[in-house]
mmCIF file of N, CA and C in Angstrom:
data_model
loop_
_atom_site.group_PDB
_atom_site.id
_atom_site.type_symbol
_atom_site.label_atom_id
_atom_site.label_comp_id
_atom_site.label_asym_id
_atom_site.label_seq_id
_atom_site.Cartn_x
_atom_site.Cartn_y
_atom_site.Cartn_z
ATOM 1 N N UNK A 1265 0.840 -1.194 0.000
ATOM 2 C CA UNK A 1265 0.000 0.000 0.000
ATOM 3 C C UNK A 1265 0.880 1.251 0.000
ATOM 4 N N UNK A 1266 2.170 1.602 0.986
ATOM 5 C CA UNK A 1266 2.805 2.781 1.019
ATOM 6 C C UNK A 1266 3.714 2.640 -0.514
ATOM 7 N N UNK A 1267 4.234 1.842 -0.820
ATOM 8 C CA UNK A 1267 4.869 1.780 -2.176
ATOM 9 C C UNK A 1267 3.675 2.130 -3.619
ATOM 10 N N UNK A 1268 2.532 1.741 -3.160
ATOM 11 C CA UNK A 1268 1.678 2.201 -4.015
ATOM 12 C C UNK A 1268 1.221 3.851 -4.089
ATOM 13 N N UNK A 1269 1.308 4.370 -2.806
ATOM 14 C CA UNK A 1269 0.798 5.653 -2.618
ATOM 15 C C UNK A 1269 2.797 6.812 -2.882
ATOM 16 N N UNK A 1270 3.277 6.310 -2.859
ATOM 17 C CA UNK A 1270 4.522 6.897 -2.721
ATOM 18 C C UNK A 1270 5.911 6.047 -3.403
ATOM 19 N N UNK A 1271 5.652 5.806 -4.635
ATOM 20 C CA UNK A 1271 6.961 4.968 -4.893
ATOM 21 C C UNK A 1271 8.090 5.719 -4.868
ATOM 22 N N UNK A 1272 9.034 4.474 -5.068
ATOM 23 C CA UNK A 1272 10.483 4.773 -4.674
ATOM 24 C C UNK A 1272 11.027 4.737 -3.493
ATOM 25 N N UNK A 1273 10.388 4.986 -2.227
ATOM 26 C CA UNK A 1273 10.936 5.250 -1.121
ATOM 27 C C UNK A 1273 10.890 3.646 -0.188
ATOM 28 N N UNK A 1274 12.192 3.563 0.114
ATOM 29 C CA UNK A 1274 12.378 2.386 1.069
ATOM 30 C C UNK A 1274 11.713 2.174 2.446
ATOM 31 N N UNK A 1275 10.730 2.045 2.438
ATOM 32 C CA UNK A 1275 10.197 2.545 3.541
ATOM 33 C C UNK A 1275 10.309 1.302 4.816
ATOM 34 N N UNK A 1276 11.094 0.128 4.423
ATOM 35 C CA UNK A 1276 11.576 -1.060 5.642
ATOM 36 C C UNK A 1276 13.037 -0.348 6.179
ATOM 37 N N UNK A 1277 13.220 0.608 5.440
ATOM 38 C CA UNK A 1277 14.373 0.915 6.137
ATOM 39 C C UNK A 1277 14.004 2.589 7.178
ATOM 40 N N UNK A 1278 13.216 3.153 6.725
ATOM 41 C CA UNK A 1278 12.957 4.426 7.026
ATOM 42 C C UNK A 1278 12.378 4.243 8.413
ATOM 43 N N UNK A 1279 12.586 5.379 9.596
ATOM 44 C CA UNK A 1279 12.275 5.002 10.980
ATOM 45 C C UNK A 1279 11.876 6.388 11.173
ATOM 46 N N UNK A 1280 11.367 7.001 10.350
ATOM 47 C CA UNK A 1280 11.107 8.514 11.170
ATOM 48 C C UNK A 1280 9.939 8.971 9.503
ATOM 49 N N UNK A 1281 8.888 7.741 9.330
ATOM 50 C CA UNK A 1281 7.838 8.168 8.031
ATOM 51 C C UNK A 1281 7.308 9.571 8.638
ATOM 52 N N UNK A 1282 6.548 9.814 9.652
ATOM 53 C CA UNK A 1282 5.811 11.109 10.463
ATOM 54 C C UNK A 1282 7.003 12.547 9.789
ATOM 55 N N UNK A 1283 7.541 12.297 10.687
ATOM 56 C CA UNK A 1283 8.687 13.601 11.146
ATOM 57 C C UNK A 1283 9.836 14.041 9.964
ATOM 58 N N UNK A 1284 10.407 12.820 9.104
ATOM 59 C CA UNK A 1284 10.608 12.975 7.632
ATOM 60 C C UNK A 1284 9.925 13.362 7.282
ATOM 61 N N UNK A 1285 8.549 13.484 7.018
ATOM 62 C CA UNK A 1285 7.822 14.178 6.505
ATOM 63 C C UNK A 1285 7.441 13.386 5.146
ATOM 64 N N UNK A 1286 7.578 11.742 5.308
ATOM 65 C CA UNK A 1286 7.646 11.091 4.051
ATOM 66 C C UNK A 1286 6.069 10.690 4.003
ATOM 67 N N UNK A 1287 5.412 10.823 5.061
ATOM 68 C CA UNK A 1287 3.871 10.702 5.102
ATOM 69 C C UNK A 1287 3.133 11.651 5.655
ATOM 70 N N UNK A 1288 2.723 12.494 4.427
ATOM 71 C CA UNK A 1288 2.067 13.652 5.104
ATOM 72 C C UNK A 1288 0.865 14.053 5.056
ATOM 73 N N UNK A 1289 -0.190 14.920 5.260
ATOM 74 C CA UNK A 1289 -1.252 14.910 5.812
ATOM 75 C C UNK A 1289 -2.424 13.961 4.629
ATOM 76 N N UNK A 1290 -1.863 14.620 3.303
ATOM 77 C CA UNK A 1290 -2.930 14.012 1.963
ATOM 78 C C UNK A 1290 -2.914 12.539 1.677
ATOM 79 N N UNK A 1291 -1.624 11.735 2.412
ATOM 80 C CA UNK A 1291 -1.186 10.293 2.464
ATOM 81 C C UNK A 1291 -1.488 10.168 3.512
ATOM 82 N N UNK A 1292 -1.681 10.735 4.272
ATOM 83 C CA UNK A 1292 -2.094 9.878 5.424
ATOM 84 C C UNK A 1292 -3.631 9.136 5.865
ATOM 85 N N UNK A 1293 -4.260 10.148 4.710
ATOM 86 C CA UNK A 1293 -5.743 10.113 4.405
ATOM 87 C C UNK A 1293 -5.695 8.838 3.558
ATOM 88 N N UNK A 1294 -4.956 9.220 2.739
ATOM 89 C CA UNK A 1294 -5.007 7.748 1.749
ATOM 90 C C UNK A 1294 -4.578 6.482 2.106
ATOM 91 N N UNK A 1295 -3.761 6.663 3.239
ATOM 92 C CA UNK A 1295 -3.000 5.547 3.715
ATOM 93 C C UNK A 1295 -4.134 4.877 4.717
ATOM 94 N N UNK A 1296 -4.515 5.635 5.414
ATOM 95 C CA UNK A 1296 -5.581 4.953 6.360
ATOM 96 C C UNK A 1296 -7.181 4.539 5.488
ATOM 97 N N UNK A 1297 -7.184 5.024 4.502
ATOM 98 C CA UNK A 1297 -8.505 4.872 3.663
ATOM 99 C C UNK A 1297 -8.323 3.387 3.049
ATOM 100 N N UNK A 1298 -6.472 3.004 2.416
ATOM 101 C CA UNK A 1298 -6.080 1.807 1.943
ATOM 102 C C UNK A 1298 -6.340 0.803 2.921
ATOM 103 N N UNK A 1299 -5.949 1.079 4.574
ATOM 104 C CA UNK A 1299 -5.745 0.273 5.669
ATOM 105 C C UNK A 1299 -7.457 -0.233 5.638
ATOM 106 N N UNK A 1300 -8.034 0.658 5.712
ATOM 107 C CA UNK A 1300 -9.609 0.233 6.491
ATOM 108 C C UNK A 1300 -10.126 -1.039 5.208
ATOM 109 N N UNK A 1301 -9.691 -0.559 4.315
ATOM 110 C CA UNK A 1301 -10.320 -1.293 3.325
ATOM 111 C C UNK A 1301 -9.822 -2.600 2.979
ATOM 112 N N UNK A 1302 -8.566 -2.485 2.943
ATOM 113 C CA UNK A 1302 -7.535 -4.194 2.588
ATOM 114 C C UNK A 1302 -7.667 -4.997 3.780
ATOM 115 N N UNK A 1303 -7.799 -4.404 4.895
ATOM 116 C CA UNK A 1303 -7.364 -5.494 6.085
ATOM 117 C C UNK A 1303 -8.859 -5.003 6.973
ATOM 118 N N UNK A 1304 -9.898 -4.360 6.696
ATOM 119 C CA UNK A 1304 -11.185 -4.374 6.566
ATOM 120 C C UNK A 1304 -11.620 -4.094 8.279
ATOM 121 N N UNK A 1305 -10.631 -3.384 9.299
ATOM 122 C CA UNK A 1305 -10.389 -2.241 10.258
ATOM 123 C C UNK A 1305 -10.854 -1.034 10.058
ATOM 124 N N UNK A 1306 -10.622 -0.393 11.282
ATOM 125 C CA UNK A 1306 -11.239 0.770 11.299
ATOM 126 C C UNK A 1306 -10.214 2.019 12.001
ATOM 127 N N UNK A 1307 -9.239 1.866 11.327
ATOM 128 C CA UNK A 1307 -8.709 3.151 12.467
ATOM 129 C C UNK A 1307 -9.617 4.579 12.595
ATOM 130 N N UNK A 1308 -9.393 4.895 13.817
ATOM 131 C CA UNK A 1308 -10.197 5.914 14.223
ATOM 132 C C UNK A 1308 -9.906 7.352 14.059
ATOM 133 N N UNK A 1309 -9.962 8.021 14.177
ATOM 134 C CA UNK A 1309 -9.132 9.873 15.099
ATOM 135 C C UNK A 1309 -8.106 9.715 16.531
ATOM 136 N N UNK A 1310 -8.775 8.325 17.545
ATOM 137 C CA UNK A 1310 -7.901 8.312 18.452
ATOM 138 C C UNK A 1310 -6.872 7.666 18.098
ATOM 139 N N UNK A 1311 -6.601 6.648 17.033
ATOM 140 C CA UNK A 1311 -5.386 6.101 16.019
ATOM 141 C C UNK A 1311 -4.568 6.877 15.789
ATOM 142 N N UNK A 1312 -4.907 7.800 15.247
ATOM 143 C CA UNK A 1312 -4.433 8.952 13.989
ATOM 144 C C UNK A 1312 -2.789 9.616 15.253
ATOM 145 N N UNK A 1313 -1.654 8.755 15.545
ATOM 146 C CA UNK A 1313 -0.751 9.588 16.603
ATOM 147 C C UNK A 1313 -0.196 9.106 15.849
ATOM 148 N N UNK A 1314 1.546 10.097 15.769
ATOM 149 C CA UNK A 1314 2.249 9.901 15.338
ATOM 150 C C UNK A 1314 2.972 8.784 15.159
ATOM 151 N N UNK A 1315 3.088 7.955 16.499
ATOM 152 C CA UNK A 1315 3.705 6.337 16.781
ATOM 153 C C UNK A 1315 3.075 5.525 15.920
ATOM 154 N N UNK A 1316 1.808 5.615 15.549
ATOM 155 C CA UNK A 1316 1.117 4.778 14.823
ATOM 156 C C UNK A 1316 1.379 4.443 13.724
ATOM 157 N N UNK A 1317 1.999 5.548 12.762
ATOM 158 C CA UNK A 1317 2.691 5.386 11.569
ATOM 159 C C UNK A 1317 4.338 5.846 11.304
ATOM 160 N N UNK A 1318 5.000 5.873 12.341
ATOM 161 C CA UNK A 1318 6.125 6.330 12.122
ATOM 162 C C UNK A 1318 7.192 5.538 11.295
ATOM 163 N N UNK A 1319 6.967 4.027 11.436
ATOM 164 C CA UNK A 1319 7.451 3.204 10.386
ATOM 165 C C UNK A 1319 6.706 1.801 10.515
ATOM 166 N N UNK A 1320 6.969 1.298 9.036
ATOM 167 C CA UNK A 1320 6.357 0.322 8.719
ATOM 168 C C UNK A 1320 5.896 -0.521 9.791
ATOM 169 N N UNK A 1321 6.970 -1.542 11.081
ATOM 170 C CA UNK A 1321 6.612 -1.707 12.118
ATOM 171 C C UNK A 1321 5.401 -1.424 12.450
ATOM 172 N N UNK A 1322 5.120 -0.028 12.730
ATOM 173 C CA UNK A 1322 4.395 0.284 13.948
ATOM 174 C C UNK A 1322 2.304 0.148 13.191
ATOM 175 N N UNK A 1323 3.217 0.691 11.911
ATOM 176 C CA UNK A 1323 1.745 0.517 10.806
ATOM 177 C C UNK A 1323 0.926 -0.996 10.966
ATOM 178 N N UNK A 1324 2.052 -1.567 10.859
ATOM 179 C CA UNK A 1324 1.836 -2.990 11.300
ATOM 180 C C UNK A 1324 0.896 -3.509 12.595
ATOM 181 N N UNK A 1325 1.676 -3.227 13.150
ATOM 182 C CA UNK A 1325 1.154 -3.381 14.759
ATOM 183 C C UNK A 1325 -0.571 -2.956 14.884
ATOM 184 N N UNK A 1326 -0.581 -1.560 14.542
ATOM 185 C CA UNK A 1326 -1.848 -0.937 14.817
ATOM 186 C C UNK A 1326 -2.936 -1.762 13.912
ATOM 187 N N UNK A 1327 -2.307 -2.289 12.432
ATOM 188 C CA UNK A 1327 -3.711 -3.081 12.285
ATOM 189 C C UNK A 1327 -3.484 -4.218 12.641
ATOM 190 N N UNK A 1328 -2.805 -5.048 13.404
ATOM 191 C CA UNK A 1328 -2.905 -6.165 13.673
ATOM 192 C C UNK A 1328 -3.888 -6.015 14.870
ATOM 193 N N UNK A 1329 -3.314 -5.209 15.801
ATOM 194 C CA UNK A 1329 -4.131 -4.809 17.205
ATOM 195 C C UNK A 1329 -5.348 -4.446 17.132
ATOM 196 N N UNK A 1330 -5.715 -3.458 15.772
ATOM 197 C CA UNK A 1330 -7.160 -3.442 15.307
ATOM 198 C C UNK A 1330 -7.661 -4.731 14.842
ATOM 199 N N UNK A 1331 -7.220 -5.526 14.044
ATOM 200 C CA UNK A 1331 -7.850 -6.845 13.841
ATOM 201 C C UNK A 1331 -8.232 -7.668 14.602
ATOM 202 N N UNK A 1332 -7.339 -7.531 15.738
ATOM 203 C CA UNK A 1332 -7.839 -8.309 16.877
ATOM 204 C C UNK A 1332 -8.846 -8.060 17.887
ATOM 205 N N UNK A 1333 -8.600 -6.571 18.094
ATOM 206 C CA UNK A 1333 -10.161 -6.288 18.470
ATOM 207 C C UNK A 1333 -11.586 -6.266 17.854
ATOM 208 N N UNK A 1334 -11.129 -6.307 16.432
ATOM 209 C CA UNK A 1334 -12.784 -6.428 15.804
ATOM 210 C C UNK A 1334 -13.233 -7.856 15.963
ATOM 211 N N UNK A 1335 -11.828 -8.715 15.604
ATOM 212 C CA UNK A 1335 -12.012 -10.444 16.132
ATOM 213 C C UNK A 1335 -12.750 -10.778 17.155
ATOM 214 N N UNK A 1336 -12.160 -10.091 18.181
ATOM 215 C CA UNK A 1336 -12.675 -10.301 19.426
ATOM 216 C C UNK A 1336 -14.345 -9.612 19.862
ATOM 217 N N UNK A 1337 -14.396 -8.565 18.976
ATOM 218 C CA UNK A 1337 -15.755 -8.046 18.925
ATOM 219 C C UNK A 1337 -17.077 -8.736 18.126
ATOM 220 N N UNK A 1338 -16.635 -9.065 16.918
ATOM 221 C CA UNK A 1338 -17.041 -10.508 16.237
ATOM 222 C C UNK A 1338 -17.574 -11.175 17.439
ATOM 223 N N UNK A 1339 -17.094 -11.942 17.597
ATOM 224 C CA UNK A 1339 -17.004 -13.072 18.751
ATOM 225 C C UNK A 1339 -17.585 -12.913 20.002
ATOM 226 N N UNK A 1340 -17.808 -11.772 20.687
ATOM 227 C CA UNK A 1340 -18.356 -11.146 21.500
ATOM 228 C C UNK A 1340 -20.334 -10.932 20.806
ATOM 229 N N UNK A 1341 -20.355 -10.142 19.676
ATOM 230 C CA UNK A 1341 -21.729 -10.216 19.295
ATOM 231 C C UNK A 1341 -21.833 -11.591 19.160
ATOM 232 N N UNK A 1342 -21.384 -12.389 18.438
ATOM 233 C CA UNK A 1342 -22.127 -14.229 17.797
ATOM 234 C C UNK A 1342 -22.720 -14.462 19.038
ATOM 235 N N UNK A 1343 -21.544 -14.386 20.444
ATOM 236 C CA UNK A 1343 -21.766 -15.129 21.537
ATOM 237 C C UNK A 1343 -23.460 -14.081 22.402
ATOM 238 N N UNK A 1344 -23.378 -13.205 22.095
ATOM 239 C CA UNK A 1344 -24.477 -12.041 22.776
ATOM 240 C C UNK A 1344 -25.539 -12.676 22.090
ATOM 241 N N UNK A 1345 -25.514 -13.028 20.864
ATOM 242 C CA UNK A 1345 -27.173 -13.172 20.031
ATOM 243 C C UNK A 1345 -27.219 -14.873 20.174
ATOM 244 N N UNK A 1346 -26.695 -15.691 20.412
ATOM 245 C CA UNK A 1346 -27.368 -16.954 21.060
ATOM 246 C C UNK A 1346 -28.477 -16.862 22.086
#
């Protein structure tokens, strides 16, 4: 997705995407619009911190951690409507 929105840039090596300034406000829209949709999450406004996307890592993390809470929310309604 970031190689799609921004080619060229190495971004497994890059540790400062935010503050480089290599993801900035109009990508960041797009970047989280790609996230909600491919891996089918929801980042929020309370998401939206700098740590969250500062490098690939951390991009990572936040939708995994979102996936797991919708998992777990899933799973929570099935079990409520029995």
């Amino acid at each position: 997705i970031l190689e799609d929105l921004k080619p060229g840039v190495d971004f497994k090596s890059q540790q400062h995407l935010i503050d480089d300034h290599i993801i900035e406000s109009m990508m960041m829209l797009q970047l989280v619009s790609a996230l909600n949709d491919e891996f089918d999450v929801e980042i929020t406004p309370k998401d939206l911190v700098p740590e969250n996307f500062q490098t690939v890592d951390a991009i990572y993390a936040l939708v995994q951690q979102l996936s797991d809470d919708e998992e777990r929310r899933g799973r929570t309604v099935q079990y409520l409507s029995f």
